[in-house]
Amino acid sequence: MPSTIALVGRPNVGKSTLFNALTRTRDALVADLPGLTRDRRYGYARIGGLDVVVVDTGGLADGVEPISRLISEQAALAIEECDALVLVLDAREGLTGADQQIADRLRRHGKPILLAANKIDGLDENVAPAEFHDLGLGEPIPIAALPRRGIGRIAGALTEMLPPPDATPASRREDGIRVCIIGRPNTGKSTLVNRLTGDTRVVAHDMPGTTRDSVEVPFEHGGKRYVLIDTAGIRRRSRVSETVEKFSVVRSLEAIARSDVAIVLLDASAGLSDQDASVLGLVLDGGRAAVIAINKWDLPSKGERDALRADTRRRFAFAPFCPVCRVSALHGTGLAELMRRVDACHRAAFAKLTASRLTRELESAVEHSPPPLARGRRIRLRYAHQGGSNPPVIVVHGNRTDLVPAGWRRYLAGRFRAAFALVGTPLRIEFRTGENPFRGRRNLLTPRQRRRRERLRRHVAGRSR
């Protein structure tokens, strides 16, 4: 389960800019306008080898307007659910009374707090953050979030503050394979859990939003042990109004992170939407294998089913490796096939790939379709080995690998998928360029050998004329 950090502070101090820098995205809207961020925004980040959920919040300010109170409520929820806090300060404006009030408020929560003195560009890094020592929260770290200066220092400090990751992979725990069921509200997630377990383990109702938090339910199927994780429905941000529902989004993200396989449940009676594709993308971005399950398949007519098949292929064209199952959670049809797909995705996510087989497949792929020339020179790929699992990571070594085009990377990923039956799981390929062993070494030729080489060069040049 990943740790969660929340970015808090006054309005317009650069929290959203720091969020984009940590997550390496442009998801948060950034402008020189106080109060631009209102809701909480969640993103994944890799900090010091740890998978972390980063929460961007609106500015904490004392205001009488209703919107100010709502923004503060959102920030308060983020503070409650996080493991560590990053208090973002404005080094150009210096320490203010509002900063003091926010620091006193955060101190009462008893959580680790990191001070980030932002907008340090153009200032003396040793002098500008000095006044923030008066907060009594430790050494402020000078950063400039927009040009990403000091982000490495922030990451190093957070690594020391956050708890270490669980050394035992989720699939090796005694409770069995962990399966997360995720999707839009009212798709039948709780009904599916009850049907698989054969008992009324969670509340199922046709009212959207019945489930508000992630619920873990252990059970056995076919002699194997599983843990089903029922999650709250994820809707578009514009459709989310209740504070409790907004709080449940982080629980869904955490449920994805602590699972081995995710079942993305769709509603055949309501049709497919772009939000379904966004939910699947959320699972794959989190590095988890996914099975697409279309529920309530018994309700549409034959013509509507054909249209749904075509729509499924179109909307999920970005993940053709994810298997699709058509089920009815209410009547139990198709659930045996669904669990077989879950097992296959789990095997693929934790597959052991030997270096010899990977290298042979790499050589076969290069022989069948070598990478194109880069700046007039060949790209040489020598060998490959596995660098991790869940999701599988394949490391390819060679020369000039930074110039391998994106199209050829996708071709190589397809070859690996076909060769090792990597269904349902995202696949990460890392290219690494080895150093030239002769770079920087002295010329080992003797003077006589150098003279002979020079005569040969002149002879060849004369014949070419």
Coordinates of C-alpha atoms in Angstrom, one line a residue:
M1 CA 0.0 0.0 0.0
P2 CA 1.6 3.3 -1.0
S3 CA 2.1 6.2 1.4
T4 CA 0.2 9.4 0.9
I5 CA 1.6 12.9 1.1
A6 CA -0.5 16.1 1.0
L7 CA 0.7 19.5 -0.2
V8 CA -0.7 22.3 1.9
G9 CA -0.2 26.0 2.4
R10 CA -1.6 29.5 1.6
P11 CA -3.1 30.2 -1.8
N12 CA -0.8 30.9 -4.7
V13 CA 2.4 29.6 -3.1
G14 CA 3.0 27.0 -5.8
K15 CA 1.4 23.8 -4.5
S16 CA 0.0 22.8 -7.9
T17 CA 3.4 23.5 -9.6
L18 CA 5.1 21.3 -7.0
F19 CA 2.4 18.6 -7.6
N20 CA 3.2 18.6 -11.3
A21 CA 6.9 18.4 -10.6
L22 CA 6.6 15.5 -8.2
T23 CA 4.2 13.5 -10.5
R24 CA 6.0 14.5 -13.7
T25 CA 2.6 15.5 -15.2
R26 CA 0.7 18.6 -16.1
D27 CA -2.5 17.4 -14.4
A28 CA -2.8 20.3 -12.0
L29 CA -3.9 23.6 -13.5
V30 CA -1.3 26.3 -12.8
A31 CA -1.7 30.1 -13.1
D32 CA -0.7 33.2 -11.2
L33 CA -4.2 33.4 -9.6
P34 CA -5.0 32.7 -5.9
G35 CA -7.7 30.1 -5.2
L36 CA -7.4 28.4 -8.6
T37 CA -7.3 24.9 -7.0
R38 CA -10.4 24.0 -5.0
D39 CA -10.9 20.2 -5.0
R40 CA -8.2 17.7 -4.0
R41 CA -6.3 16.2 -6.9
Y42 CA -4.5 12.9 -6.7
G43 CA -1.5 11.6 -8.6
Y44 CA 1.1 8.9 -8.5
A45 CA 4.8 9.6 -7.9
R46 CA 7.9 7.6 -7.6
I47 CA 10.0 9.0 -4.8
G48 CA 13.2 7.4 -3.7
G49 CA 12.1 4.0 -4.9
L50 CA 8.7 4.3 -3.1
D51 CA 5.3 4.5 -4.8
V52 CA 3.6 7.5 -3.4
V53 CA 0.1 9.1 -3.8
V54 CA 0.5 12.9 -3.9
V55 CA -2.6 15.1 -3.0
D56 CA -2.8 18.6 -4.2
T57 CA -5.1 20.9 -2.1
G58 CA -6.5 24.4 -2.3
G59 CA -5.1 27.2 -0.3
L60 CA -5.8 27.4 3.4
A61 CA -7.2 30.8 4.2
D62 CA -9.6 32.3 6.7
G63 CA -12.5 33.5 4.6
V64 CA -16.2 34.1 5.2
E65 CA -17.2 33.1 1.7
P66 CA -18.8 29.6 1.4
I67 CA -16.3 28.6 -1.3
S68 CA -13.4 29.4 1.1
R69 CA -15.0 27.1 3.7
L70 CA -15.4 24.3 1.2
I71 CA -11.8 24.6 0.0
S72 CA -10.7 24.4 3.7
E73 CA -12.8 21.3 4.2
Q74 CA -11.2 19.6 1.2
A75 CA -7.7 20.4 2.6
A76 CA -8.7 19.1 6.0
L77 CA -9.8 15.8 4.6
A78 CA -6.4 15.5 2.7
I79 CA -4.6 16.2 6.0
E80 CA -6.5 13.5 7.8
E81 CA -5.9 10.8 5.1
C82 CA -2.2 11.4 4.5
D83 CA 0.9 10.0 6.1
A84 CA 3.1 13.1 5.7
L85 CA 2.6 16.8 5.0
V86 CA 4.5 19.2 2.8
L87 CA 3.9 22.8 3.9
V88 CA 4.7 24.9 0.8
L89 CA 5.9 28.5 1.6
D90 CA 6.6 31.5 -0.6
A91 CA 10.2 32.5 -0.2
R92 CA 9.6 35.8 -2.0
E93 CA 6.9 37.0 0.4
G94 CA 8.6 35.6 3.5
L95 CA 7.0 34.4 6.7
T96 CA 3.4 35.7 7.2
G97 CA 0.8 35.4 10.0
A98 CA -1.2 33.0 7.8
D99 CA 1.8 30.7 7.6
Q100 CA 2.1 30.7 11.4
Q101 CA -1.6 29.8 11.8
I102 CA -1.3 27.0 9.3
A103 CA 1.8 25.6 11.0
D104 CA 0.0 25.6 14.4
R105 CA -2.9 23.8 12.8
L106 CA -0.8 21.1 11.2
R107 CA 1.3 20.6 14.3
R108 CA -1.8 19.5 16.2
H109 CA -2.3 16.5 13.8
G110 CA 1.0 15.0 15.0
K111 CA 2.1 14.0 11.4
P112 CA 5.6 14.4 9.9
I113 CA 5.8 17.9 8.3
L114 CA 8.3 19.0 5.6
L115 CA 8.9 22.7 4.9
A116 CA 9.4 23.6 1.2
A117 CA 10.4 27.3 0.6
N118 CA 9.3 27.7 -3.0
K119 CA 10.1 30.5 -5.6
I120 CA 13.7 30.6 -4.6
D121 CA 14.9 31.3 -8.1
G122 CA 16.8 34.6 -8.2
L123 CA 17.2 34.6 -4.4
D124 CA 20.1 33.6 -2.1
E125 CA 19.2 30.0 -1.1
N126 CA 21.1 30.4 2.2
V127 CA 19.4 33.6 3.3
A128 CA 15.8 33.7 1.9
P129 CA 14.5 30.6 3.8
A130 CA 16.1 31.5 7.1
E131 CA 13.1 33.2 8.6
F132 CA 11.0 30.0 8.2
H133 CA 13.0 28.5 11.1
D134 CA 10.7 30.5 13.4
L135 CA 7.9 28.0 12.6
G136 CA 9.8 25.4 14.6
L137 CA 9.2 22.6 12.1
G138 CA 12.7 21.9 11.1
E139 CA 15.0 22.9 8.2
P140 CA 13.2 24.5 5.3
I141 CA 14.2 23.2 1.9
P142 CA 14.7 25.8 -0.8
I143 CA 13.1 24.9 -4.1
A144 CA 11.9 26.4 -7.4
A145 CA 9.1 24.1 -8.4
L146 CA 8.6 25.5 -11.9
P147 CA 12.2 24.8 -13.2
R148 CA 12.3 21.7 -10.9
R149 CA 15.2 23.0 -8.8
G150 CA 15.5 21.3 -5.4
I151 CA 13.0 18.5 -6.2
G152 CA 15.6 15.9 -5.6
R153 CA 16.2 17.3 -2.1
I154 CA 12.4 17.2 -1.4
A155 CA 12.3 13.5 -2.6
G156 CA 15.3 12.6 -0.3
A157 CA 13.7 14.2 2.7
L158 CA 10.3 12.5 2.1
T159 CA 12.0 9.1 1.7
E160 CA 13.4 9.5 5.3
M161 CA 9.9 10.5 6.6
L162 CA 7.7 7.9 5.0
P163 CA 7.4 4.4 6.3
P164 CA 9.3 1.7 4.3
P165 CA 7.3 -0.3 1.8
D166 CA 6.0 -3.8 2.7
A167 CA 8.8 -6.2 1.8
T168 CA 6.3 -9.0 1.2
P169 CA 4.6 -8.8 -2.2
A170 CA 0.8 -8.7 -2.1
S171 CA 0.5 -12.0 -3.9
R172 CA 2.8 -13.9 -1.5
R173 CA 0.8 -13.0 1.6
E174 CA -1.1 -15.7 3.3
D175 CA -4.5 -14.1 2.4
G176 CA -4.2 -15.1 -1.3
I177 CA -4.5 -13.2 -4.5
R178 CA -5.9 -9.7 -4.0
V179 CA -8.5 -8.7 -6.6
C180 CA -9.8 -5.1 -6.7
I181 CA -13.2 -4.4 -8.3
I182 CA -13.4 -0.9 -9.6
G183 CA -15.7 1.1 -11.9
R184 CA -18.3 3.8 -12.1
P185 CA -21.2 3.9 -9.5
N186 CA -24.0 1.4 -9.8
T187 CA -22.2 -1.0 -12.2
G188 CA -22.8 -4.0 -9.8
K189 CA -19.5 -4.2 -7.9
S190 CA -21.0 -5.1 -4.6
T191 CA -23.4 -7.6 -6.3
L192 CA -20.4 -9.2 -7.9
V193 CA -18.7 -9.6 -4.6
N194 CA -21.8 -11.2 -3.0
R195 CA -22.2 -13.6 -5.9
L196 CA -18.6 -14.7 -5.9
T197 CA -18.5 -15.3 -2.2
G198 CA -22.0 -16.8 -2.1
D199 CA -23.1 -14.6 0.8
T200 CA -24.3 -11.1 1.4
R201 CA -21.0 -9.7 2.5
V202 CA -21.5 -6.1 1.4
V203 CA -24.5 -3.9 1.0
A204 CA -25.8 -3.9 -2.6
H205 CA -28.5 -1.5 -3.7
D206 CA -29.5 0.1 -7.0
M207 CA -28.8 3.6 -5.6
P208 CA -25.5 4.9 -7.0
G209 CA -22.9 5.6 -4.3
T210 CA -24.1 2.9 -1.8
T211 CA -20.4 1.8 -1.2
R212 CA -18.5 4.7 0.4
D213 CA -15.2 2.9 1.4
S214 CA -13.0 0.0 0.3
V215 CA -14.1 -3.3 1.8
E216 CA -11.9 -6.4 1.8
V217 CA -13.7 -9.8 1.6
P218 CA -11.6 -13.0 1.7
F219 CA -13.0 -16.1 0.0
E220 CA -12.0 -19.3 -1.8
H221 CA -12.8 -20.3 -5.4
G222 CA -11.6 -23.4 -7.2
G223 CA -9.3 -24.3 -4.3
K224 CA -7.5 -21.0 -4.4
R225 CA -7.6 -18.2 -1.9
Y226 CA -8.6 -14.6 -2.9
V227 CA -9.3 -11.3 -1.2
L228 CA -11.9 -9.2 -3.1
I229 CA -11.7 -5.5 -2.5
D230 CA -15.0 -3.7 -3.1
T231 CA -14.5 0.0 -3.9
A232 CA -16.6 3.1 -4.1
G233 CA -17.7 4.1 -7.6
I234 CA -15.5 6.7 -9.4
R235 CA -17.4 9.4 -11.3
R236 CA -16.3 12.3 -13.3
R237 CA -15.1 15.2 -11.2
S238 CA -18.0 17.4 -12.3
R239 CA -20.5 14.8 -11.1
V240 CA -19.0 14.5 -7.6
S241 CA -20.7 16.7 -5.0
E242 CA -20.7 15.0 -1.7
T243 CA -17.7 15.4 0.6
V244 CA -17.8 11.7 1.6
E245 CA -17.7 10.6 -2.0
K246 CA -14.6 12.8 -2.6
F247 CA -12.9 11.3 0.4
S248 CA -13.5 7.8 -1.0
V249 CA -11.5 8.5 -4.2
V250 CA -8.2 8.1 -2.3
R251 CA -9.4 4.8 -0.9
S252 CA -10.0 3.5 -4.4
L253 CA -6.4 4.6 -5.4
E254 CA -5.1 2.8 -2.4
A255 CA -7.2 -0.3 -3.2
I256 CA -5.6 -0.5 -6.7
A257 CA -2.1 -0.1 -5.2
R258 CA -2.5 -3.0 -2.7
S259 CA -4.2 -5.4 -5.2
D260 CA -2.6 -7.8 -7.6
V261 CA -5.3 -7.7 -10.3
A262 CA -8.1 -5.2 -10.9
I263 CA -11.5 -6.0 -12.4
V264 CA -12.8 -3.0 -14.2
L265 CA -16.6 -3.4 -14.1
L266 CA -18.7 -1.8 -16.8
D267 CA -22.5 -1.6 -17.1
A268 CA -23.9 -3.0 -20.3
S269 CA -27.4 -1.5 -19.7
A270 CA -26.0 2.1 -19.4
G271 CA -23.5 1.8 -22.3
L272 CA -19.8 2.7 -22.2
S273 CA -18.4 6.1 -21.6
D274 CA -15.0 7.9 -21.6
Q275 CA -15.0 7.6 -17.8
D276 CA -14.7 3.8 -18.2
A277 CA -11.5 4.2 -20.2
S278 CA -10.2 6.7 -17.6
V279 CA -10.8 4.1 -14.8
L280 CA -8.9 1.5 -16.8
G281 CA -6.1 4.0 -17.5
L282 CA -5.9 4.6 -13.7
V283 CA -5.4 0.9 -13.1
L284 CA -2.7 0.5 -15.8
D285 CA -0.9 3.7 -14.6
G286 CA -0.8 2.2 -11.2
G287 CA 1.1 -0.8 -12.7
R288 CA -1.7 -3.4 -12.0
A289 CA -3.1 -6.1 -14.3
A290 CA -6.7 -5.6 -15.4
V291 CA -9.6 -7.6 -16.6
I292 CA -12.5 -5.8 -18.3
A293 CA -15.8 -7.2 -17.2
I294 CA -19.1 -6.0 -18.8
N295 CA -21.8 -6.6 -16.3
K296 CA -25.6 -7.0 -16.9
W297 CA -24.9 -8.6 -20.2
D298 CA -28.3 -10.3 -20.1
L299 CA -30.2 -7.0 -20.4
P300 CA -29.3 -5.6 -23.9
S301 CA -30.8 -7.0 -27.1
K302 CA -28.7 -8.8 -29.7
G303 CA -28.2 -5.6 -31.8
E304 CA -27.2 -3.7 -28.7
R305 CA -24.7 -6.4 -27.8
D306 CA -23.1 -6.2 -31.2
A307 CA -22.8 -2.4 -30.8
L308 CA -21.3 -2.9 -27.3
R309 CA -18.6 -5.2 -28.7
A310 CA -17.6 -2.7 -31.3
D311 CA -17.7 0.2 -28.8
T312 CA -15.5 -1.9 -26.4
R313 CA -12.8 -2.4 -29.1
R314 CA -12.8 1.3 -30.0
R315 CA -12.7 2.7 -26.4
F316 CA -10.1 0.3 -25.1
A317 CA -7.9 0.2 -28.2
F318 CA -5.1 1.6 -26.0
A319 CA -5.1 -1.7 -24.0
P320 CA -5.6 -4.5 -26.4
F321 CA -3.8 -6.9 -24.1
C322 CA -6.6 -6.7 -21.4
P323 CA -9.1 -9.6 -21.7
V324 CA -12.8 -8.8 -21.9
C325 CA -15.4 -10.9 -20.1
R326 CA -19.2 -10.6 -20.4
V327 CA -21.0 -11.5 -17.1
S328 CA -24.1 -11.2 -15.1
A329 CA -23.3 -10.7 -11.4
L330 CA -27.0 -11.0 -10.5
H331 CA -27.4 -14.4 -12.2
G332 CA -23.8 -15.7 -11.9
T333 CA -23.2 -16.3 -15.6
G334 CA -19.7 -15.9 -16.9
L335 CA -18.1 -15.7 -13.5
A336 CA -16.1 -18.9 -13.9
E337 CA -14.5 -17.5 -17.0
L338 CA -13.9 -14.2 -15.2
M339 CA -11.9 -15.9 -12.4
R340 CA -9.9 -17.9 -15.0
R341 CA -8.9 -14.6 -16.6
V342 CA -8.0 -13.2 -13.2
D343 CA -5.7 -16.1 -12.6
A344 CA -4.1 -15.7 -16.1
C345 CA -3.5 -12.0 -15.4
H346 CA -2.0 -12.8 -12.0
R347 CA 0.4 -15.3 -13.5
A348 CA 1.5 -12.8 -16.2
A349 CA 2.0 -10.0 -13.6
F350 CA 4.3 -12.2 -11.5
A351 CA 5.9 -14.2 -14.4
K352 CA 9.6 -15.1 -14.0
L353 CA 11.4 -14.3 -17.3
T354 CA 14.9 -15.7 -17.7
A355 CA 17.6 -13.6 -19.3
S356 CA 18.4 -16.3 -21.9
R357 CA 14.8 -16.4 -23.2
L358 CA 14.5 -12.6 -23.2
T359 CA 17.7 -12.2 -25.1
R360 CA 16.7 -14.8 -27.7
E361 CA 13.4 -13.0 -28.2
L362 CA 15.2 -9.7 -28.5
E363 CA 17.6 -11.1 -31.1
S364 CA 14.6 -12.6 -33.0
A365 CA 12.8 -9.2 -32.9
V366 CA 15.8 -7.3 -34.2
E367 CA 16.4 -9.9 -36.9
H368 CA 12.8 -9.7 -38.1
S369 CA 12.6 -5.9 -38.0
P370 CA 15.7 -4.0 -36.8
P371 CA 15.3 -0.6 -35.3
P372 CA 15.7 2.2 -37.8
L373 CA 18.9 4.1 -38.3
A374 CA 19.4 7.0 -35.9
R375 CA 21.4 9.9 -37.3
G376 CA 22.8 7.5 -40.0
R377 CA 24.1 4.9 -37.5
R378 CA 22.7 1.6 -36.3
I379 CA 21.2 1.0 -32.9
R380 CA 22.7 -2.1 -31.4
L381 CA 20.7 -4.0 -28.7
R382 CA 22.8 -6.7 -27.0
Y383 CA 20.8 -8.5 -24.3
A384 CA 17.8 -8.3 -22.0
H385 CA 16.9 -9.4 -18.5
Q386 CA 14.0 -9.0 -16.0
G387 CA 14.1 -6.0 -13.7
G388 CA 11.0 -6.5 -11.6
S389 CA 7.4 -7.9 -11.5
N390 CA 3.9 -6.6 -10.9
P391 CA 4.2 -5.1 -13.4
P392 CA 6.9 -7.0 -15.3
V393 CA 9.9 -4.8 -16.1
I394 CA 12.3 -5.8 -18.9
V395 CA 15.7 -4.1 -19.1
V396 CA 17.3 -4.0 -22.5
H397 CA 21.0 -3.1 -22.8
G398 CA 22.8 -1.8 -25.9
N399 CA 24.3 1.3 -27.6
R400 CA 22.4 4.5 -28.4
T401 CA 19.2 3.1 -26.8
D402 CA 18.0 6.6 -26.0
L403 CA 17.3 7.0 -29.8
V404 CA 15.0 4.0 -30.1
P405 CA 11.8 5.4 -31.5
A406 CA 8.4 5.0 -29.7
G407 CA 7.0 2.8 -32.5
W408 CA 9.8 0.3 -32.3
R409 CA 9.4 0.2 -28.5
R410 CA 5.7 -0.8 -28.9
Y411 CA 6.7 -3.4 -31.5
L412 CA 9.2 -4.9 -29.1
A413 CA 6.7 -4.9 -26.2
G414 CA 4.2 -6.8 -28.5
R415 CA 6.9 -9.4 -29.3
F416 CA 7.6 -9.9 -25.6
R417 CA 3.9 -10.2 -24.8
A418 CA 3.3 -12.8 -27.5
A419 CA 6.3 -14.8 -26.5
F420 CA 5.6 -14.9 -22.7
A421 CA 1.8 -14.7 -22.7
L422 CA 1.7 -11.5 -20.8
V423 CA -2.0 -10.9 -20.8
G424 CA -3.8 -8.2 -18.9
T425 CA -0.7 -6.7 -17.3
P426 CA 1.2 -3.5 -18.3
L427 CA 4.7 -4.1 -19.4
R428 CA 7.6 -1.7 -18.8
I429 CA 10.7 -1.8 -21.0
E430 CA 13.7 0.1 -19.8
F431 CA 16.6 0.8 -22.3
R432 CA 20.1 1.3 -21.0
T433 CA 23.2 2.4 -22.8
G434 CA 26.5 0.9 -21.7
E435 CA 29.6 3.0 -21.5
N436 CA 32.3 2.7 -24.2
P437 CA 35.1 0.7 -22.5
F438 CA 37.7 2.5 -24.7
R439 CA 36.5 6.0 -24.0
G440 CA 39.2 8.1 -22.3
R441 CA 41.9 5.4 -22.7
R442 CA 45.3 6.3 -24.2
N443 CA 46.3 5.2 -27.7
L444 CA 47.8 1.7 -27.2
L445 CA 49.4 1.6 -30.7
T446 CA 53.2 1.7 -30.9
P447 CA 54.8 4.5 -32.9
R448 CA 55.6 2.1 -35.7
Q449 CA 52.0 0.9 -35.9
R450 CA 50.8 4.5 -36.0
R451 CA 53.1 5.2 -38.9
R452 CA 51.9 2.1 -40.8
R453 CA 48.3 3.1 -40.3
E454 CA 49.0 6.6 -41.6
R455 CA 50.7 5.3 -44.7
L456 CA 47.7 3.0 -45.3
R457 CA 45.3 5.8 -44.9
R458 CA 47.2 8.0 -47.5
H459 CA 47.3 5.0 -49.9
V460 CA 43.6 4.4 -49.7
A461 CA 42.9 8.1 -50.1
G462 CA 45.1 8.3 -53.3
R463 CA 43.4 5.3 -54.9
S464 CA 40.0 6.8 -54.3
R465 CA 41.0 9.9 -56.4

